[in-house]
Amino acid sequence: MNASSDASIQAGLERCAAALHAGGVIAYPTEAVYGLGCDPHDRDAFERLFALKQRPATQGVLLIGADFEQLRPYIDLDALPADALQRVRDSWPGPNTWILPRAADVPPWITGGHDGIALRMTAHAPAAALCRAFGRALVSTSANRHGTPPARDAAGVHAAFGDRLDAVLDAPVGGADKPTTIRDAVTGAIIRG
């Protein structure tokens, strides 16, 4: 990347973080596809994101963070065996999403009412930078209408959603060819391969 594209990405990070703090819904690159995101604690933004995706609210979403400290508040550490926590931590940062026991104060709309919560500490530089700019974990769900292929670039996001998003971080997706594997942290079972 050159200085011009670095400055463009930095400006995009600032726009996206401001939109998130203002209750907006944004799109940003992840390891394989573009994701839609919002503040997971902002129920209005969360409901708007689900309406844009035309996705049933009973399906939870995953959250991404730049580091463990951004994800720890969502985990019931007392319900997680030490070996499972170590397995998760050894795989992060990276393209590994884990279902972990959720903390009691996690809003139920994040998980679709399920007992677990899907979390990933991303190693994808633009997504991690966005989490740092926002200051906490954010929702990460594929940028597409429910049942259609996810966008893999900013042009695909604009084609799918037009101007209905509050900001788009125009940066490259990572090198993965499919969304991250989701595993149960306690049992190791693969939920999505």
PDB file of C-alpha atoms in Angstrom:
ATOM      1  CA  MET A   1       0.000   0.000   0.000  1.00  0.00           C
ATOM      2  CA  ASN A   2       1.116   3.541  -0.552  1.00  0.00           C
ATOM      3  CA  ALA A   3       0.777   6.631   1.621  1.00  0.00           C
ATOM      4  CA  SER A   4      -2.291   7.778  -0.314  1.00  0.00           C
ATOM      5  CA  SER A   5      -4.175   4.526   0.280  1.00  0.00           C
ATOM      6  CA  ASP A   6      -3.014   4.467   3.926  1.00  0.00           C
ATOM      7  CA  ALA A   7      -4.447   7.972   4.396  1.00  0.00           C
ATOM      8  CA  SER A   8      -7.682   6.921   2.680  1.00  0.00           C
ATOM      9  CA  ILE A   9      -8.029   3.874   4.950  1.00  0.00           C
ATOM     10  CA  GLN A  10      -7.284   5.998   8.027  1.00  0.00           C
ATOM     11  CA  ALA A  11      -9.985   8.487   7.005  1.00  0.00           C
ATOM     12  CA  GLY A  12     -12.371   5.569   6.438  1.00  0.00           C
ATOM     13  CA  LEU A  13     -11.595   4.183   9.903  1.00  0.00           C
ATOM     14  CA  GLU A  14     -12.401   7.547  11.459  1.00  0.00           C
ATOM     15  CA  ARG A  15     -15.696   7.828   9.511  1.00  0.00           C
ATOM     16  CA  CYS A  16     -16.700   4.277  10.457  1.00  0.00           C
ATOM     17  CA  ALA A  17     -15.851   4.717  14.145  1.00  0.00           C
ATOM     18  CA  ALA A  18     -17.834   7.966  14.267  1.00  0.00           C
ATOM     19  CA  ALA A  19     -20.786   6.265  12.559  1.00  0.00           C
ATOM     20  CA  LEU A  20     -20.652   3.377  15.056  1.00  0.00           C
ATOM     21  CA  HIS A  21     -20.629   5.790  18.004  1.00  0.00           C
ATOM     22  CA  ALA A  22     -23.597   7.634  16.464  1.00  0.00           C
ATOM     23  CA  GLY A  23     -25.667   4.439  16.247  1.00  0.00           C
ATOM     24  CA  GLY A  24     -24.919   3.694  12.613  1.00  0.00           C
ATOM     25  CA  VAL A  25     -24.552   0.528  10.577  1.00  0.00           C
ATOM     26  CA  ILE A  26     -21.352   0.152   8.575  1.00  0.00           C
ATOM     27  CA  ALA A  27     -19.601  -2.291   6.250  1.00  0.00           C
ATOM     28  CA  TYR A  28     -15.954  -3.305   6.519  1.00  0.00           C
ATOM     29  CA  PRO A  29     -13.565  -5.991   5.221  1.00  0.00           C
ATOM     30  CA  THR A  30     -12.917  -9.160   7.202  1.00  0.00           C
ATOM     31  CA  GLU A  31     -10.731 -12.204   6.580  1.00  0.00           C
ATOM     32  CA  ALA A  32     -12.763 -13.431   3.560  1.00  0.00           C
ATOM     33  CA  VAL A  33     -15.771 -11.191   2.924  1.00  0.00           C
ATOM     34  CA  TYR A  34     -17.166  -7.797   3.794  1.00  0.00           C
ATOM     35  CA  GLY A  35     -19.083  -7.649   7.051  1.00  0.00           C
ATOM     36  CA  LEU A  36     -21.857  -5.449   8.345  1.00  0.00           C
ATOM     37  CA  GLY A  37     -21.288  -4.028  11.789  1.00  0.00           C
ATOM     38  CA  CYS A  38     -22.781  -1.917  14.523  1.00  0.00           C
ATOM     39  CA  ASP A  39     -22.401  -1.346  18.239  1.00  0.00           C
ATOM     40  CA  PRO A  40     -23.643  -4.628  19.746  1.00  0.00           C
ATOM     41  CA  HIS A  41     -25.198  -2.754  22.689  1.00  0.00           C
ATOM     42  CA  ASP A  42     -27.219  -0.371  20.493  1.00  0.00           C
ATOM     43  CA  ARG A  43     -30.486  -2.253  19.975  1.00  0.00           C
ATOM     44  CA  ASP A  44     -31.833   0.217  17.394  1.00  0.00           C
ATOM     45  CA  ALA A  45     -28.682  -0.131  15.266  1.00  0.00           C
ATOM     46  CA  PHE A  46     -28.783  -3.890  15.711  1.00  0.00           C
ATOM     47  CA  GLU A  47     -32.425  -4.084  14.549  1.00  0.00           C
ATOM     48  CA  ARG A  48     -31.620  -1.848  11.570  1.00  0.00           C
ATOM     49  CA  LEU A  49     -28.736  -4.144  10.607  1.00  0.00           C
ATOM     50  CA  PHE A  50     -31.042  -7.185  10.715  1.00  0.00           C
ATOM     51  CA  ALA A  51     -33.650  -5.334   8.635  1.00  0.00           C
ATOM     52  CA  LEU A  52     -31.004  -4.479   6.023  1.00  0.00           C
ATOM     53  CA  LYS A  53     -29.936  -8.129   5.867  1.00  0.00           C
ATOM     54  CA  GLN A  54     -33.557  -9.343   5.959  1.00  0.00           C
ATOM     55  CA  ARG A  55     -32.350 -11.875   8.511  1.00  0.00           C
ATOM     56  CA  PRO A  56     -34.420 -13.485  11.285  1.00  0.00           C
ATOM     57  CA  ALA A  57     -33.647 -11.988  14.699  1.00  0.00           C
ATOM     58  CA  THR A  58     -33.476 -15.492  16.206  1.00  0.00           C
ATOM     59  CA  GLN A  59     -30.124 -15.985  14.512  1.00  0.00           C
ATOM     60  CA  GLY A  60     -27.389 -14.503  16.629  1.00  0.00           C
ATOM     61  CA  VAL A  61     -24.351 -12.740  15.260  1.00  0.00           C
ATOM     62  CA  LEU A  62     -20.702 -12.934  16.074  1.00  0.00           C
ATOM     63  CA  LEU A  63     -18.600 -10.177  17.535  1.00  0.00           C
ATOM     64  CA  ILE A  64     -15.027  -9.367  16.618  1.00  0.00           C
ATOM     65  CA  GLY A  65     -12.412  -7.619  18.680  1.00  0.00           C
ATOM     66  CA  ALA A  66      -8.835  -6.461  18.230  1.00  0.00           C
ATOM     67  CA  ASP A  67      -7.644  -8.070  21.465  1.00  0.00           C
ATOM     68  CA  PHE A  68      -8.825 -10.326  24.274  1.00  0.00           C
ATOM     69  CA  GLU A  69      -9.717  -7.381  26.511  1.00  0.00           C
ATOM     70  CA  GLN A  70     -12.379  -6.285  23.988  1.00  0.00           C
ATOM     71  CA  LEU A  71     -13.928  -9.779  24.014  1.00  0.00           C
ATOM     72  CA  ARG A  72     -13.571 -10.766  27.671  1.00  0.00           C
ATOM     73  CA  PRO A  73     -16.680  -8.866  28.900  1.00  0.00           C
ATOM     74  CA  TYR A  74     -18.865 -11.125  26.728  1.00  0.00           C
ATOM     75  CA  ILE A  75     -17.522 -14.416  28.151  1.00  0.00           C
ATOM     76  CA  ASP A  76     -18.688 -16.219  31.293  1.00  0.00           C
ATOM     77  CA  LEU A  77     -15.180 -17.261  32.310  1.00  0.00           C
ATOM     78  CA  ASP A  78     -16.514 -19.264  35.283  1.00  0.00           C
ATOM     79  CA  ALA A  79     -18.418 -21.535  32.876  1.00  0.00           C
ATOM     80  CA  LEU A  80     -15.430 -22.061  30.584  1.00  0.00           C
ATOM     81  CA  PRO A  81     -12.942 -24.830  31.438  1.00  0.00           C
ATOM     82  CA  ALA A  82      -9.341 -23.640  31.610  1.00  0.00           C
ATOM     83  CA  ASP A  83      -8.230 -25.974  28.795  1.00  0.00           C
ATOM     84  CA  ALA A  84     -10.979 -24.619  26.515  1.00  0.00           C
ATOM     85  CA  LEU A  85      -9.969 -21.042  27.263  1.00  0.00           C
ATOM     86  CA  GLN A  86      -6.348 -21.913  26.498  1.00  0.00           C
ATOM     87  CA  ARG A  87      -7.354 -23.542  23.174  1.00  0.00           C
ATOM     88  CA  VAL A  88      -9.252 -20.390  22.213  1.00  0.00           C
ATOM     89  CA  ARG A  89      -6.471 -18.037  23.261  1.00  0.00           C
ATOM     90  CA  ASP A  90      -3.861 -20.124  21.417  1.00  0.00           C
ATOM     91  CA  SER A  91      -5.858 -19.719  18.176  1.00  0.00           C
ATOM     92  CA  TRP A  92      -6.173 -15.918  18.470  1.00  0.00           C
ATOM     93  CA  PRO A  93      -5.643 -13.589  16.812  1.00  0.00           C
ATOM     94  CA  GLY A  94      -6.666 -15.400  13.686  1.00  0.00           C
ATOM     95  CA  PRO A  95      -9.531 -16.615  11.510  1.00  0.00           C
ATOM     96  CA  ASN A  96     -11.073 -18.688  14.296  1.00  0.00           C
ATOM     97  CA  THR A  97     -14.551 -18.001  15.647  1.00  0.00           C
ATOM     98  CA  TRP A  98     -15.532 -19.717  18.883  1.00  0.00           C
ATOM     99  CA  ILE A  99     -18.865 -20.228  20.613  1.00  0.00           C
ATOM    100  CA  LEU A 100     -18.212 -19.456  24.273  1.00  0.00           C
ATOM    101  CA  PRO A 101     -20.481 -19.342  27.324  1.00  0.00           C
ATOM    102  CA  ARG A 102     -21.929 -15.848  27.340  1.00  0.00           C
ATOM    103  CA  ALA A 103     -21.729 -13.478  30.266  1.00  0.00           C
ATOM    104  CA  ALA A 104     -25.014 -12.868  32.080  1.00  0.00           C
ATOM    105  CA  ASP A 105     -25.221  -9.202  31.071  1.00  0.00           C
ATOM    106  CA  VAL A 106     -24.830  -9.790  27.307  1.00  0.00           C
ATOM    107  CA  PRO A 107     -27.965  -8.464  25.603  1.00  0.00           C
ATOM    108  CA  PRO A 108     -30.056 -11.380  24.299  1.00  0.00           C
ATOM    109  CA  TRP A 109     -30.457  -9.838  20.841  1.00  0.00           C
ATOM    110  CA  ILE A 110     -26.745 -10.399  20.152  1.00  0.00           C
ATOM    111  CA  THR A 111     -27.027 -14.163  20.558  1.00  0.00           C
ATOM    112  CA  GLY A 112     -30.557 -14.674  19.279  1.00  0.00           C
ATOM    113  CA  GLY A 113     -31.403 -15.932  22.762  1.00  0.00           C
ATOM    114  CA  HIS A 114     -28.798 -18.731  22.673  1.00  0.00           C
ATOM    115  CA  ASP A 115     -26.654 -19.545  25.713  1.00  0.00           C
ATOM    116  CA  GLY A 116     -23.376 -19.148  23.850  1.00  0.00           C
ATOM    117  CA  ILE A 117     -21.830 -16.211  22.057  1.00  0.00           C
ATOM    118  CA  ALA A 118     -19.692 -16.325  18.908  1.00  0.00           C
ATOM    119  CA  LEU A 119     -16.456 -14.345  19.226  1.00  0.00           C
ATOM    120  CA  ARG A 120     -13.329 -13.831  17.131  1.00  0.00           C
ATOM    121  CA  MET A 121     -10.147 -11.894  17.771  1.00  0.00           C
ATOM    122  CA  THR A 122      -9.411 -10.834  14.245  1.00  0.00           C
ATOM    123  CA  ALA A 123      -5.926 -10.740  12.799  1.00  0.00           C
ATOM    124  CA  HIS A 124      -7.146  -8.946   9.663  1.00  0.00           C
ATOM    125  CA  ALA A 125      -5.448  -5.547   9.946  1.00  0.00           C
ATOM    126  CA  PRO A 126      -8.310  -3.291   8.708  1.00  0.00           C
ATOM    127  CA  ALA A 127     -10.918  -5.048  10.904  1.00  0.00           C
ATOM    128  CA  ALA A 128      -8.634  -4.956  13.957  1.00  0.00           C
ATOM    129  CA  ALA A 129      -7.874  -1.276  13.311  1.00  0.00           C
ATOM    130  CA  LEU A 130     -11.612  -0.592  13.148  1.00  0.00           C
ATOM    131  CA  CYS A 131     -12.172  -2.293  16.519  1.00  0.00           C
ATOM    132  CA  ARG A 132      -9.358  -0.218  18.001  1.00  0.00           C
ATOM    133  CA  ALA A 133     -10.768   2.997  16.480  1.00  0.00           C
ATOM    134  CA  PHE A 134     -14.234   2.147  17.846  1.00  0.00           C
ATOM    135  CA  GLY A 135     -12.737   1.201  21.207  1.00  0.00           C
ATOM    136  CA  ARG A 136     -14.535  -2.118  21.693  1.00  0.00           C
ATOM    137  CA  ALA A 137     -15.886  -5.228  20.002  1.00  0.00           C
ATOM    138  CA  LEU A 138     -18.393  -4.852  17.193  1.00  0.00           C
ATOM    139  CA  VAL A 139     -20.947  -6.936  15.359  1.00  0.00           C
ATOM    140  CA  SER A 140     -19.613  -8.876  12.397  1.00  0.00           C
ATOM    141  CA  THR A 141     -22.100 -10.491  10.038  1.00  0.00           C
ATOM    142  CA  SER A 142     -21.657 -10.977   6.313  1.00  0.00           C
ATOM    143  CA  ALA A 143     -22.556  -8.031   4.083  1.00  0.00           C
ATOM    144  CA  ASN A 144     -25.414  -9.527   2.119  1.00  0.00           C
ATOM    145  CA  ARG A 145     -29.124 -10.020   2.193  1.00  0.00           C
ATOM    146  CA  HIS A 146     -30.013 -13.259   3.949  1.00  0.00           C
ATOM    147  CA  GLY A 147     -29.479 -16.193   1.589  1.00  0.00           C
ATOM    148  CA  THR A 148     -27.396 -14.353  -1.036  1.00  0.00           C
ATOM    149  CA  PRO A 149     -23.597 -14.428  -1.479  1.00  0.00           C
ATOM    150  CA  PRO A 150     -21.665 -11.947   0.682  1.00  0.00           C
ATOM    151  CA  ALA A 151     -19.903  -8.945  -0.822  1.00  0.00           C
ATOM    152  CA  ARG A 152     -16.142  -9.299  -1.242  1.00  0.00           C
ATOM    153  CA  ASP A 153     -15.392  -5.636  -1.940  1.00  0.00           C
ATOM    154  CA  ALA A 154     -16.793  -2.142  -1.388  1.00  0.00           C
ATOM    155  CA  ALA A 155     -18.412  -2.132  -4.844  1.00  0.00           C
ATOM    156  CA  GLY A 156     -20.349  -5.291  -3.926  1.00  0.00           C
ATOM    157  CA  VAL A 157     -21.503  -3.648  -0.691  1.00  0.00           C
ATOM    158  CA  HIS A 158     -22.757  -0.607  -2.599  1.00  0.00           C
ATOM    159  CA  ALA A 159     -24.525  -2.842  -5.129  1.00  0.00           C
ATOM    160  CA  ALA A 160     -26.298  -4.720  -2.332  1.00  0.00           C
ATOM    161  CA  PHE A 161     -27.164  -1.834  -0.010  1.00  0.00           C
ATOM    162  CA  GLY A 162     -26.853   1.401  -1.987  1.00  0.00           C
ATOM    163  CA  ASP A 163     -26.727   4.381   0.355  1.00  0.00           C
ATOM    164  CA  ARG A 164     -28.549   2.674   3.239  1.00  0.00           C
ATOM    165  CA  LEU A 165     -25.320   2.219   5.223  1.00  0.00           C
ATOM    166  CA  ASP A 166     -23.790   4.999   7.298  1.00  0.00           C
ATOM    167  CA  ALA A 167     -20.198   4.297   6.254  1.00  0.00           C
ATOM    168  CA  VAL A 168     -18.096   1.773   4.348  1.00  0.00           C
ATOM    169  CA  LEU A 169     -14.430   1.043   5.036  1.00  0.00           C
ATOM    170  CA  ASP A 170     -12.950   0.579   1.577  1.00  0.00           C
ATOM    171  CA  ALA A 171      -9.995  -1.733   2.192  1.00  0.00           C
ATOM    172  CA  PRO A 172      -9.063  -5.210   0.968  1.00  0.00           C
ATOM    173  CA  VAL A 173     -10.490  -8.386   2.467  1.00  0.00           C
ATOM    174  CA  GLY A 174      -8.040 -10.963   3.789  1.00  0.00           C
ATOM    175  CA  GLY A 175      -6.778 -13.969   1.888  1.00  0.00           C
ATOM    176  CA  ALA A 176      -9.318 -16.513   3.164  1.00  0.00           C
ATOM    177  CA  ASP A 177     -11.565 -18.070   0.511  1.00  0.00           C
ATOM    178  CA  LYS A 178     -14.545 -18.612   2.837  1.00  0.00           C
ATOM    179  CA  PRO A 179     -15.850 -17.197   6.135  1.00  0.00           C
ATOM    180  CA  THR A 180     -14.127 -18.384   9.289  1.00  0.00           C
ATOM    181  CA  THR A 181     -14.784 -21.754  10.868  1.00  0.00           C
ATOM    182  CA  ILE A 182     -17.024 -21.580  13.938  1.00  0.00           C
ATOM    183  CA  ARG A 183     -16.338 -24.085  16.737  1.00  0.00           C
ATOM    184  CA  ASP A 184     -17.769 -24.761  20.161  1.00  0.00           C
ATOM    185  CA  ALA A 185     -15.034 -23.831  22.635  1.00  0.00           C
ATOM    186  CA  VAL A 186     -16.075 -26.417  25.235  1.00  0.00           C
ATOM    187  CA  THR A 187     -16.660 -29.456  23.006  1.00  0.00           C
ATOM    188  CA  GLY A 188     -14.488 -28.522  20.013  1.00  0.00           C
ATOM    189  CA  ALA A 189     -17.396 -29.399  17.679  1.00  0.00           C
ATOM    190  CA  ILE A 190     -17.409 -27.585  14.327  1.00  0.00           C
ATOM    191  CA  ILE A 191     -20.596 -25.535  13.947  1.00  0.00           C
ATOM    192  CA  ARG A 192     -19.657 -24.036  10.552  1.00  0.00           C
ATOM    193  CA  GLY A 193     -16.798 -25.500   8.504  1.00  0.00           C
TER     194      GLY A 193
END
